[in-house]
mmCIF file of C-alpha atoms and ligand atoms in Angstrom:
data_model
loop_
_atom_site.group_PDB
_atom_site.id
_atom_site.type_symbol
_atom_site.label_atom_id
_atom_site.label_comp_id
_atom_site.label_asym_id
_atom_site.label_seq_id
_atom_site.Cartn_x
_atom_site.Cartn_y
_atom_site.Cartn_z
ATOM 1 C CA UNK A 2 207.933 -78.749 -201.604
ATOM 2 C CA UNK A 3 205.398 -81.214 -202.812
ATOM 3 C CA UNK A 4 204.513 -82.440 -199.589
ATOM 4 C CA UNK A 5 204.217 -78.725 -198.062
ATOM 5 C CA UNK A 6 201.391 -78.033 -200.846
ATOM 6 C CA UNK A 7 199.997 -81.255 -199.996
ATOM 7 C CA UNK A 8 199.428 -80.270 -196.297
ATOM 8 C CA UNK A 9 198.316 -76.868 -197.503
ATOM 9 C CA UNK A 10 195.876 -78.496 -199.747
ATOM 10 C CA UNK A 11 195.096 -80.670 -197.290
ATOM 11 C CA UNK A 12 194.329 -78.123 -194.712
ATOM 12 C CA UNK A 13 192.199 -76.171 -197.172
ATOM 13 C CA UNK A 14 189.953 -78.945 -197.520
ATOM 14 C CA UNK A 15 189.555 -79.335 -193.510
ATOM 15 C CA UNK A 16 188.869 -75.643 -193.393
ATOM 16 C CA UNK A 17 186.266 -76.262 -196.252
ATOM 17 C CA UNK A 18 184.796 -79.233 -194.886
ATOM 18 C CA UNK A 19 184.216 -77.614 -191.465
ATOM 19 C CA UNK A 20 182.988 -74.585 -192.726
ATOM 20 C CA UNK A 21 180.272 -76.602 -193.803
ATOM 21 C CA UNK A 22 178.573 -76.963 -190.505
ATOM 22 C CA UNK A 23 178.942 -79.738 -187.704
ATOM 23 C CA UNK A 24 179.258 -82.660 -190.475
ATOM 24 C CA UNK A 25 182.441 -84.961 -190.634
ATOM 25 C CA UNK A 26 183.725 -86.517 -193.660
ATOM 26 C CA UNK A 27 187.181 -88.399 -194.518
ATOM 27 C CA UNK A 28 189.784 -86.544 -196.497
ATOM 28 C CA UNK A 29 193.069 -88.541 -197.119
ATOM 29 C CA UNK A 30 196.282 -87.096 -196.108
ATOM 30 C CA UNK A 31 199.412 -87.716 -198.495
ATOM 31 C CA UNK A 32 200.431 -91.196 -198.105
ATOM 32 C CA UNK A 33 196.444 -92.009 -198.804
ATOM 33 C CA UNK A 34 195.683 -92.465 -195.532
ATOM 34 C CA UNK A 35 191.698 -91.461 -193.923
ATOM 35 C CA UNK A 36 192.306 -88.662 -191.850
ATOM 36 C CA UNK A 37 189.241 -87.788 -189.645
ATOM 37 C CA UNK A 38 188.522 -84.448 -189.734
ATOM 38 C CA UNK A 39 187.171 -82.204 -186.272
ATOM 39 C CA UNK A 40 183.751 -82.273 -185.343
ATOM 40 C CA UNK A 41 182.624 -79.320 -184.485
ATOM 41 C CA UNK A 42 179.731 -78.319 -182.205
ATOM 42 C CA UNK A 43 177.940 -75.507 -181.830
ATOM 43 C CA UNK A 44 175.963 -74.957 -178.355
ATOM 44 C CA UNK A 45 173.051 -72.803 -176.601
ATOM 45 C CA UNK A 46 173.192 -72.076 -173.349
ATOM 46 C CA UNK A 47 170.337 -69.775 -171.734
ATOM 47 C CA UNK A 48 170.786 -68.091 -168.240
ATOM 48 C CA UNK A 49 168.839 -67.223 -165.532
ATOM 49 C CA UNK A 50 169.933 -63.750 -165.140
ATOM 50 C CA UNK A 51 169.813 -61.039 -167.631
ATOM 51 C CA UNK A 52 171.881 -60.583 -170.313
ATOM 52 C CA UNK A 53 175.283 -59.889 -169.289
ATOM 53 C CA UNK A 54 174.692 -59.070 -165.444
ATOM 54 C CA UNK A 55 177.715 -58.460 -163.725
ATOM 55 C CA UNK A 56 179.423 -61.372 -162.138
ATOM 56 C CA UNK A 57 176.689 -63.881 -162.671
ATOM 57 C CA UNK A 58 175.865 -62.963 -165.927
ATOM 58 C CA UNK A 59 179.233 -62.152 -166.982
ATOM 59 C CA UNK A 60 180.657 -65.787 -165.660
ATOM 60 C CA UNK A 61 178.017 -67.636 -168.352
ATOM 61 C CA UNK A 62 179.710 -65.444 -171.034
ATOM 62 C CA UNK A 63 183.406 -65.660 -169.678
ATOM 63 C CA UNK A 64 183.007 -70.169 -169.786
ATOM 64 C CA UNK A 65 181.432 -70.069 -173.057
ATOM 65 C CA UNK A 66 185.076 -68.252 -173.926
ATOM 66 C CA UNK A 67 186.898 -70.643 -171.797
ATOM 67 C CA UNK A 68 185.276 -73.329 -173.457
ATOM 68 C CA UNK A 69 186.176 -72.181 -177.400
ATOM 69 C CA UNK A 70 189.624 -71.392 -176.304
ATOM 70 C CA UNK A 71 190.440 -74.610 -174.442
ATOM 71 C CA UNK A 72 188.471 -76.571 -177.072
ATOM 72 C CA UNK A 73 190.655 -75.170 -179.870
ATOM 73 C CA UNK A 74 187.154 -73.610 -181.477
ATOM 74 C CA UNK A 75 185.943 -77.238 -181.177
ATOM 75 C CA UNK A 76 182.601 -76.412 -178.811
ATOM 76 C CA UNK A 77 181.256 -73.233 -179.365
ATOM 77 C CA UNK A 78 178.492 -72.119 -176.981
ATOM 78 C CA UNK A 79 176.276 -68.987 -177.457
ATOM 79 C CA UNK A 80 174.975 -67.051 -174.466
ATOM 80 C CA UNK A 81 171.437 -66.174 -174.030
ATOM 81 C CA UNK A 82 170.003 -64.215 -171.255
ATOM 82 C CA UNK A 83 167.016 -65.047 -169.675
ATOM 83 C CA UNK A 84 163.845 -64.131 -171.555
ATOM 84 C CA UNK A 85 166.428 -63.697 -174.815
ATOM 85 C CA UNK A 86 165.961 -67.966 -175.718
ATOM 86 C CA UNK A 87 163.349 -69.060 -173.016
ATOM 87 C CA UNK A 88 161.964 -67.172 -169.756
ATOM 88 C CA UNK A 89 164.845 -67.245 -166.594
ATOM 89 C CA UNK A 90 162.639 -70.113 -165.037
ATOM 90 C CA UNK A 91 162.210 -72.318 -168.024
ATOM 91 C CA UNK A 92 165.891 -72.943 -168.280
ATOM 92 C CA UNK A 93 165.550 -75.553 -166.117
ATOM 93 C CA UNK A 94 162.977 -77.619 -168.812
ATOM 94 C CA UNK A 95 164.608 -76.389 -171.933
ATOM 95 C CA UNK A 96 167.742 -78.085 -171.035
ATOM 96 C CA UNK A 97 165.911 -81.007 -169.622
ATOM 97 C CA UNK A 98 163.772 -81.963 -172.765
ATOM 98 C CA UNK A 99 167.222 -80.719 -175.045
ATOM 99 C CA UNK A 100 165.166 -77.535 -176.655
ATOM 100 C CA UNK A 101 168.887 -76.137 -175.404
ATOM 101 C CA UNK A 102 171.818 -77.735 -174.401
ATOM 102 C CA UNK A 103 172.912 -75.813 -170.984
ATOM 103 C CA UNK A 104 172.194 -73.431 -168.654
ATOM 104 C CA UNK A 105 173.015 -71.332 -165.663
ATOM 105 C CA UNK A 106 171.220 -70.522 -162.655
ATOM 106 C CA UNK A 107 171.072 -71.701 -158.841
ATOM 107 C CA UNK A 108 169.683 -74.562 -157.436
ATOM 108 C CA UNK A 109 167.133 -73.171 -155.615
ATOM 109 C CA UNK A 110 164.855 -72.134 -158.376
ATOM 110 C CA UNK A 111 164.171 -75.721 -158.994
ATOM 111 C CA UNK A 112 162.658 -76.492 -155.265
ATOM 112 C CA UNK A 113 159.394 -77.224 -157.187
ATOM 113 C CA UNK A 114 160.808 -79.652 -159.402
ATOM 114 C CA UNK A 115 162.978 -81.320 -156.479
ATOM 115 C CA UNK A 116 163.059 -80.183 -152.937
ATOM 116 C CA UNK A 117 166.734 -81.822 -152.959
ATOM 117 C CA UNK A 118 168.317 -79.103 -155.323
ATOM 118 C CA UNK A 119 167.955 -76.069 -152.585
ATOM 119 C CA UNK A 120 170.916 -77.616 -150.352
ATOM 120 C CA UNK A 121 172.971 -77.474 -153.650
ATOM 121 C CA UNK A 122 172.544 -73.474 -153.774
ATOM 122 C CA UNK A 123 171.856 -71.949 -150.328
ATOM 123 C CA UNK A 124 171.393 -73.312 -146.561
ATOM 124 C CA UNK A 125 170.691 -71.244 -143.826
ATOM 125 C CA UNK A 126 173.484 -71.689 -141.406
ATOM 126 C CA UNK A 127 175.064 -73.415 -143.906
ATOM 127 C CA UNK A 128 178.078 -73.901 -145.314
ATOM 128 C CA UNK A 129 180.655 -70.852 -146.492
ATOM 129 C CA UNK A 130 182.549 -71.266 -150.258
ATOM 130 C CA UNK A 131 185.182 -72.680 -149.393
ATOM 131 C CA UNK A 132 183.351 -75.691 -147.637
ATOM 132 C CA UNK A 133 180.103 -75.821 -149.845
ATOM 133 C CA UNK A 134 183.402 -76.280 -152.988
ATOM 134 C CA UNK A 135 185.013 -79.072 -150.609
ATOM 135 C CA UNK A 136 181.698 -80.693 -149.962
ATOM 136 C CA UNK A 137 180.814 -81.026 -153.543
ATOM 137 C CA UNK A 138 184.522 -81.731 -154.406
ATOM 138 C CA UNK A 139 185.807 -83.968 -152.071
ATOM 139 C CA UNK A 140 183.301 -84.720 -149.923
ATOM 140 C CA UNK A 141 180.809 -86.494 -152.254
ATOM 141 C CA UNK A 142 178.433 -83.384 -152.559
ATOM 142 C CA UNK A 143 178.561 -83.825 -156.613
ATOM 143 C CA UNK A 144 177.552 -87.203 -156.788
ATOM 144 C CA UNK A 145 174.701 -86.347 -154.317
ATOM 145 C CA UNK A 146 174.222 -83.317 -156.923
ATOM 146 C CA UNK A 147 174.730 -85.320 -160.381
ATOM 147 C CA UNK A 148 171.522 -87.772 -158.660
ATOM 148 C CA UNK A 149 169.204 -85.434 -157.689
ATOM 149 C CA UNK A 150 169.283 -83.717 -161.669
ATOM 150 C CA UNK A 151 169.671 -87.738 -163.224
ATOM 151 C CA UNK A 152 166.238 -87.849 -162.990
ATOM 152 C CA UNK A 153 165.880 -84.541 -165.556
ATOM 153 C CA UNK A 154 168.136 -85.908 -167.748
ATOM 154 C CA UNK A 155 170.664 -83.529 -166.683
ATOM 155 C CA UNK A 156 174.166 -82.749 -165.726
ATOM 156 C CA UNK A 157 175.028 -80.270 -162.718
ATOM 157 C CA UNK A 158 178.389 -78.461 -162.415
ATOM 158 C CA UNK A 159 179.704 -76.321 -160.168
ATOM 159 C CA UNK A 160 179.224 -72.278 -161.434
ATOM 160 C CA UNK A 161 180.496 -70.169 -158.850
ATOM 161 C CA UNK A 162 179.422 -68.902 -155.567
ATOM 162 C CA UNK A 163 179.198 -65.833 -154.066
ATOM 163 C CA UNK A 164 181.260 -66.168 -151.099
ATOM 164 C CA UNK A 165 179.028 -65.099 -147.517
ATOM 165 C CA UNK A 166 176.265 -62.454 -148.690
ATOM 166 C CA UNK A 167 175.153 -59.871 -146.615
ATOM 167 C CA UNK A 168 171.775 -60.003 -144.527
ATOM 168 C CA UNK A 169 169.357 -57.325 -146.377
ATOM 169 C CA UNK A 170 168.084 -54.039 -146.851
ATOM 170 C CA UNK A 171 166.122 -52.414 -143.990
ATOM 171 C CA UNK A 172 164.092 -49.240 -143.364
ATOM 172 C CA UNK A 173 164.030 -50.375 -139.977
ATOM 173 C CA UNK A 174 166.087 -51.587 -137.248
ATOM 174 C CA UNK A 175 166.085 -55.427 -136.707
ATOM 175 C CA UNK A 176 166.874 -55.307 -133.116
ATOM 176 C CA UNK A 177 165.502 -58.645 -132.082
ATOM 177 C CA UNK A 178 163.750 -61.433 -134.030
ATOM 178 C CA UNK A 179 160.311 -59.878 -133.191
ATOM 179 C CA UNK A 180 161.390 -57.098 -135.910
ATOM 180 C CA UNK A 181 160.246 -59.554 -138.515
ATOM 181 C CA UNK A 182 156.946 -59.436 -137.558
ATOM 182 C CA UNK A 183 155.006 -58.561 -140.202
ATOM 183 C CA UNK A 184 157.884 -57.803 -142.297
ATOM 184 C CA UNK A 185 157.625 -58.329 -146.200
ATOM 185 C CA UNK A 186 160.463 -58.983 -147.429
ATOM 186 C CA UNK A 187 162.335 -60.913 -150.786
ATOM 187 C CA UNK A 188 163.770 -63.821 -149.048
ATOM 188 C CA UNK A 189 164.408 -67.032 -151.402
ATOM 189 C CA UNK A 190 164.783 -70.790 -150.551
ATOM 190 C CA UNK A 191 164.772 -72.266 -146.843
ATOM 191 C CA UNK A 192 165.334 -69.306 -145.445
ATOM 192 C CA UNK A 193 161.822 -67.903 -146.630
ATOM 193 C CA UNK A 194 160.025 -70.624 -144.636
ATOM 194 C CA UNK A 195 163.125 -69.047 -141.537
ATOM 195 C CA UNK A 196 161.429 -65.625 -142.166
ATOM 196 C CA UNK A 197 157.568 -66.713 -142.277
ATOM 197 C CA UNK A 198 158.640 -69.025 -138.675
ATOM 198 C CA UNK A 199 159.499 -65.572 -137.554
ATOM 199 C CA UNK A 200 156.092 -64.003 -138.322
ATOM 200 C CA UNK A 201 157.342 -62.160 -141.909
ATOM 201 C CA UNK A 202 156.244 -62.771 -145.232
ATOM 202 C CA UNK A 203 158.753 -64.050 -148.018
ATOM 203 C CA UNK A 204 157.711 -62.362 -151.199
ATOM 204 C CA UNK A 205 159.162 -63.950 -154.484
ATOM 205 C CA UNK A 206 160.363 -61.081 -156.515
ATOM 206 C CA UNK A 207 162.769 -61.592 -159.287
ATOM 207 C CA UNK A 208 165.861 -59.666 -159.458
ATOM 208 C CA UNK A 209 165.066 -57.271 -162.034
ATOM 209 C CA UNK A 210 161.909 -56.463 -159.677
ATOM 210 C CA UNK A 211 163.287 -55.887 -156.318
ATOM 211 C CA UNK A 212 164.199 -52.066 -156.870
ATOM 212 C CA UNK A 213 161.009 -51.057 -157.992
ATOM 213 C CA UNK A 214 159.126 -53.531 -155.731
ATOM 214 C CA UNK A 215 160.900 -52.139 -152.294
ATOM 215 C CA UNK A 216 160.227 -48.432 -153.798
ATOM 216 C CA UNK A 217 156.583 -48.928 -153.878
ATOM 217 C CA UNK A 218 156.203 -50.384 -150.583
ATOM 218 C CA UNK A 219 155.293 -53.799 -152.112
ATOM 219 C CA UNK A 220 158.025 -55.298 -149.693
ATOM 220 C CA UNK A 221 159.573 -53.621 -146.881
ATOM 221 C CA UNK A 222 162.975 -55.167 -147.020
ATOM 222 C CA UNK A 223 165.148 -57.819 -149.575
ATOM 223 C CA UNK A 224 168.486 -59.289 -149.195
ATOM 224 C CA UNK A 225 170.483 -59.645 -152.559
ATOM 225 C CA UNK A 226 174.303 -60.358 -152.699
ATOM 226 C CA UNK A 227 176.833 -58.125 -151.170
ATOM 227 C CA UNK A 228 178.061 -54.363 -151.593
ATOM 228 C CA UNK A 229 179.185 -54.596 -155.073
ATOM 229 C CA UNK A 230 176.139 -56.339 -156.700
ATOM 230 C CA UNK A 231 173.689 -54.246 -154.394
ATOM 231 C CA UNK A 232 175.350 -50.808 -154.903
ATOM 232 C CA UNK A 233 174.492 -51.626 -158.888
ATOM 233 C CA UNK A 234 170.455 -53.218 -157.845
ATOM 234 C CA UNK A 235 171.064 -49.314 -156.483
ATOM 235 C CA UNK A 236 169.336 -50.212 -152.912
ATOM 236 C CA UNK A 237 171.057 -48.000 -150.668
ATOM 237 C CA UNK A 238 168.937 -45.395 -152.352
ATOM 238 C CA UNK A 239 165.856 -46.602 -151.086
ATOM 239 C CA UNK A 240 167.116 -48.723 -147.772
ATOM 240 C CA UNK A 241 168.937 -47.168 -145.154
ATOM 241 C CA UNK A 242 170.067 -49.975 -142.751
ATOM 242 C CA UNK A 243 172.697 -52.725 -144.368
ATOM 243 C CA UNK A 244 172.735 -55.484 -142.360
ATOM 244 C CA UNK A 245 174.845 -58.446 -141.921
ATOM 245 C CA UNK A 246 175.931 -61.775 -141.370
ATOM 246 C CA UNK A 247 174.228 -63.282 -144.246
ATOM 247 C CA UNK A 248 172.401 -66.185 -142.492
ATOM 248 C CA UNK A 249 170.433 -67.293 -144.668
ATOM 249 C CA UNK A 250 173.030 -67.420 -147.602
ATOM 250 C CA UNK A 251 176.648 -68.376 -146.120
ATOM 251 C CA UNK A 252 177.940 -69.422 -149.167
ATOM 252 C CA UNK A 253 175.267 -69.569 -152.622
ATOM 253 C CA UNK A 254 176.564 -71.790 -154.837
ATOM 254 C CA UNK A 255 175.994 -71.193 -158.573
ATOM 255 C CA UNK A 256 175.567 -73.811 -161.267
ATOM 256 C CA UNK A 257 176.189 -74.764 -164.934
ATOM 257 C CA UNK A 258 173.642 -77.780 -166.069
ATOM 258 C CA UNK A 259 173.948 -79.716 -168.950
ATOM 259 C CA UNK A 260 171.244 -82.111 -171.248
ATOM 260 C CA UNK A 261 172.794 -85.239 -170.683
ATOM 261 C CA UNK A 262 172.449 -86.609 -174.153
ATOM 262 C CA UNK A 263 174.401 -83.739 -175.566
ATOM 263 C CA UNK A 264 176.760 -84.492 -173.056
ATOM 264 C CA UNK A 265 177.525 -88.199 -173.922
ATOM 265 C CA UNK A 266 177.403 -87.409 -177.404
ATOM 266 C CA UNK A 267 180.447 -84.646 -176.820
ATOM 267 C CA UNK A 268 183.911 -86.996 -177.352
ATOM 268 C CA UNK A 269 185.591 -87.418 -173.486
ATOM 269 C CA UNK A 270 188.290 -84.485 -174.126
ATOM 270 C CA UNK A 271 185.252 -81.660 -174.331
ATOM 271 C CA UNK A 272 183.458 -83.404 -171.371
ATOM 272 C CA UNK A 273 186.646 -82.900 -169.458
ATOM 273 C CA UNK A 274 186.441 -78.760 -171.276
ATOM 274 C CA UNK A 275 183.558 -78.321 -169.881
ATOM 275 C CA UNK A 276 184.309 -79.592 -166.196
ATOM 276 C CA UNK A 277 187.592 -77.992 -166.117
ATOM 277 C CA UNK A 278 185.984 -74.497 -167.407
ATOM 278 C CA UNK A 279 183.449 -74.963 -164.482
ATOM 279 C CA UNK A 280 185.983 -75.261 -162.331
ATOM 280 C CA UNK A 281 187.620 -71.953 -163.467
ATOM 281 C CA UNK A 282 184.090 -70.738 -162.812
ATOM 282 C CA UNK A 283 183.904 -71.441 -158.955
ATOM 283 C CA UNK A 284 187.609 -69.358 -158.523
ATOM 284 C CA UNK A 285 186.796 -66.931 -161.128
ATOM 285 C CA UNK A 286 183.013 -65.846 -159.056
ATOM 286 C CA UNK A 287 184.555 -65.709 -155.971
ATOM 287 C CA UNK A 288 187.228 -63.888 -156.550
ATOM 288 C CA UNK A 289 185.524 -60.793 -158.154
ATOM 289 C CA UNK A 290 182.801 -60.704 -155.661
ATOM 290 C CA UNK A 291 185.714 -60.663 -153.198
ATOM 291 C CA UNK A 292 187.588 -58.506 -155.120
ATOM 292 C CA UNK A 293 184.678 -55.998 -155.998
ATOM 293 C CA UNK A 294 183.196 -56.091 -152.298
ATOM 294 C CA UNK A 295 185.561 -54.155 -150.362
ATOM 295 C CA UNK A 296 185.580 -51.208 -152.592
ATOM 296 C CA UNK A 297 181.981 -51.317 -153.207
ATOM 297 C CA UNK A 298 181.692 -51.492 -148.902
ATOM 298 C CA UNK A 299 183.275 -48.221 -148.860
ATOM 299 C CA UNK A 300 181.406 -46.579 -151.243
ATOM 300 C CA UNK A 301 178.199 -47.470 -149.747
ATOM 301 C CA UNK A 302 179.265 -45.931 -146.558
ATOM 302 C CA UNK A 303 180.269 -43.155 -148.182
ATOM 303 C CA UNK A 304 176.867 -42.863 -149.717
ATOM 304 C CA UNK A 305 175.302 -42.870 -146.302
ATOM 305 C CA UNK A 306 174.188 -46.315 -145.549
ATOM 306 C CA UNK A 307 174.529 -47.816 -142.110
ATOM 307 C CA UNK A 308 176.105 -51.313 -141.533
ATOM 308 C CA UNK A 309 174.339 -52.994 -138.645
ATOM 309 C CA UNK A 310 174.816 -56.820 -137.292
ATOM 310 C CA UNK A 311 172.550 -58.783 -136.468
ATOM 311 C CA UNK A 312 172.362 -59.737 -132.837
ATOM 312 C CA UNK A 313 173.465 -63.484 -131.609
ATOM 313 C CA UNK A 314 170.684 -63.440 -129.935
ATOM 314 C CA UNK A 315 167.884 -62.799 -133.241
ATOM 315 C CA UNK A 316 170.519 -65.178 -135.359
ATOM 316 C CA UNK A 317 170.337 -68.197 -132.536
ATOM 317 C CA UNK A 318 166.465 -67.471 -132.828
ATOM 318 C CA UNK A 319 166.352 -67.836 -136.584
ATOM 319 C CA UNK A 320 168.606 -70.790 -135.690
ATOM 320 C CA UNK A 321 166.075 -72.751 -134.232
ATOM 321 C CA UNK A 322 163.893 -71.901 -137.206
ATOM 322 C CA UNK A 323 166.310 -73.088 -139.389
ATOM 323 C CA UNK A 324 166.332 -76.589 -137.922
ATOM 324 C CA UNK A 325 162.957 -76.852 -137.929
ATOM 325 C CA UNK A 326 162.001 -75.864 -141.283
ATOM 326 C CA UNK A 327 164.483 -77.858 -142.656
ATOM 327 C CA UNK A 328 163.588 -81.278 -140.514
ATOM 328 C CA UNK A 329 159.707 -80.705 -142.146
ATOM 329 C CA UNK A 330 161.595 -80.687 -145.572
ATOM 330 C CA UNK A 331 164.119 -83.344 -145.234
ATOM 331 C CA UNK A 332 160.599 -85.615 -143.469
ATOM 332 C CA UNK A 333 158.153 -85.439 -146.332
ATOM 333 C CA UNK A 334 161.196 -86.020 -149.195
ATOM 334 C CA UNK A 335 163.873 -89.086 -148.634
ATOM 335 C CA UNK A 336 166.428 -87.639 -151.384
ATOM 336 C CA UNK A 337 166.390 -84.478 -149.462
ATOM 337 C CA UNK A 338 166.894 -86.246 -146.716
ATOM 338 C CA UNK A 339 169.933 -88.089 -148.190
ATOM 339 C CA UNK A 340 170.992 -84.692 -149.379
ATOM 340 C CA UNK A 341 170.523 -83.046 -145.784
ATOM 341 C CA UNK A 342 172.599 -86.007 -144.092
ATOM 342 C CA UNK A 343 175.762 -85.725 -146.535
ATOM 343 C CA UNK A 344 175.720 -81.809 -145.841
ATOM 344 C CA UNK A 345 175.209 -81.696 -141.983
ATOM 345 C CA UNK A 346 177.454 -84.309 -141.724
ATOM 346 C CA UNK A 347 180.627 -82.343 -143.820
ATOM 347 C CA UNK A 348 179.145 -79.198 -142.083
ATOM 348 C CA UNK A 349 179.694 -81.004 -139.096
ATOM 349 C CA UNK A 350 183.920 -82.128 -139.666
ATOM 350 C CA UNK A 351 184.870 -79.267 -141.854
ATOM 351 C CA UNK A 352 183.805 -76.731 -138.991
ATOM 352 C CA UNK A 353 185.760 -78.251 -136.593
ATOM 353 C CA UNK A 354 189.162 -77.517 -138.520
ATOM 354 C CA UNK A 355 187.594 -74.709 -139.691
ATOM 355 C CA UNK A 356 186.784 -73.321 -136.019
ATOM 356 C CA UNK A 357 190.513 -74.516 -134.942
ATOM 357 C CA UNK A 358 192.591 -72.891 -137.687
ATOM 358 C CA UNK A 359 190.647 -70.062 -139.670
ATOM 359 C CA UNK A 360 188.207 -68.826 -136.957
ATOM 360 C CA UNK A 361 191.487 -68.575 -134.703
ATOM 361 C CA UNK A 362 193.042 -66.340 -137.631
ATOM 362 C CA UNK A 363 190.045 -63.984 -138.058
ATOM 363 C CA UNK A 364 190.060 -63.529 -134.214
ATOM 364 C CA UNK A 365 193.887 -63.382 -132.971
ATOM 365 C CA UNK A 366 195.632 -62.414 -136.783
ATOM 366 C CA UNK A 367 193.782 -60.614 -139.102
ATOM 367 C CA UNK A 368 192.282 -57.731 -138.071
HETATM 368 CA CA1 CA B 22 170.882 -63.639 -152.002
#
């Protein structure tokens, strides 16, 4: 009986101790001995989407869960949407310089800061999910990834992707690469420098802007995600023509980035929380777009919209355009060229088997 008030006691003090804040201190358990009490930590992370936007949004706030429960209530992280803690594009440098311990995003919005992080979100031509996850998995993508954000005093982890998106909203028909002539449209990453190759205009327009930006003639076309993210940007009531493959977004790869001081300072069991929750992350994105797409495709043709495909002969065009822009990027920066070679290279062996076996599925199975 003694010894079960004892541990009560004893467990009263923990509770007391930790309610105190993120401090440690030595209590002694019954036999006298120190017993270190649980650090706690309590964590910001800001995003680069809005608060609580569907999927991408929604992922930040489902591994900050993840995290607590797997930690035990050990790492607590609070969720902050862009603009909320710092603007969407200074996530980036608040995490760098440790103003805030992680964030969310995709790699392409740091192209300013290093050319190297845009083959870490989206490549034209690229890579789909599965092999963008294998890449950076297996295929020493993540240590290419974990160099390129050393240099910010960062840590990259993988935060999703999005599976193949589709290829845009049109007003017009895209019947042949000549269509993009003089077309404005909201086209990020490589593929804007694709669309400008092809006589268009890529117009930066963050997401929160695109509705209102297409409505007032400001651009003439955007790509976004796929049917269920675009049925809620609510473009099929201002674009008629939906058009698809994706191209220029095969498989967008999402992110979680960490300051790396914080990091080393977390004991190795929540480093290996936090990787483990990222990797819930990558299934958990996929699998709701996937899941949310084909219900979301019907709906949008029951709303009138119009699927179209682009033809093989536009997408071998903006092909060639691919290559090209991306050789004048990969020339004037070696770690993007280091980047590039890792990539092509995995692009190059993974779409063999992936040709052999799934392509041959698709075709001959699964209609
Ligand atoms: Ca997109």
């Amino acid at each position: 009986m003694k010894k079960f008030i004892n541990k009560i006691l004893i467990a009263t003090l923990l509770v007391l101790f930790l309610a105190c804040g993120d401090k440690t201190a030595n209590v002694s358990d019954e036999a006298g001995a120190s017993v270190q009490p649980i650090e706690t930590y309590n964590w910001k992370m800001t995003t680069t989407w809005p608060p609580n936007f569907p999927v991408l949004g929604e992922v930040a706030n489902k591994y900050a869960e993840w995290v607590e429960d797997m930690s035990d209530g050990q790492l607590k992280i609070k969720v902050y949407g862009g603009g909320e803690l710092v603007p969407s594009l200074e996530a980036f440098d608040a995490v760098s310089n440790g103003t805030v311990e992680m964030g969310s995003g995709a790699a392409y919005y740091w192209a300013g800061k290093t050319p190297a992080a845009q083959f870490f979100a989206a490549v034209p031509f690229g890579m789909n999910s599965q092999q963008v996850t294998s890449w950076l998995e297996s295929g020493g993508g993540m240590e290419l990834w974990r160099k390129t954000y050393a240099k910010f005093n960062l840590i990259p982890y993988m935060g999703g992707n999005t599976g193949v998106q589709m290829g845009g909203w049109f007003n017009k028909e895209i019947n042949s690469v000549n269509d993009f002539k003089g077309l404005k449209m909201r086209m990020p990453g490589i593929a804007g420098k694709v669309l400008e190759k092809a006589g268009g205009t890529a117009v930066l327009v963050a997401g929160g802007e695109i509705y209102t930006s297409l409505e007032r003639g400001v651009i003439d076309a955007t790509e976004w995600i796929g049917p269920y993210h675009d049925h809620k940007m609510g473009f099929h009531k201002i674009a008629k023509y939906y058009y698809t493959p994706g191209w220029h977004e095969p498989g967008t790869q999402l992110e979680f980035f960490v300051n790396k001081d914080k990091h080393d300072a977390l004991p190795k069991h929540l480093q290996a929380v936090l990787d483990a929750a990222s990797k819930r992350a990558q299934v958990w994105v996929l699998s709701e777009f996937d899941n949310q797409n084909g219900i979301f495709l019907d709906k949008l043709k029951g709303e009138g919209v119009e699927i179209r495909e682009f033809s093989k002969e536009t997408l071998d065009v903006l092909r060639g355009y691919t290559k090209t822009a991306v050789q004048e990027m990969v020339g004037n920066d070696p770690l993007s060229k280091e980047v590039y070679e890792s990539y092509s290279a995995y692009q190059t062996r993974v779409s063999k088997w992936s040709k052999l076996t799934e392509q041959a599925y698709y075709n001959k199975i699964q209609k």
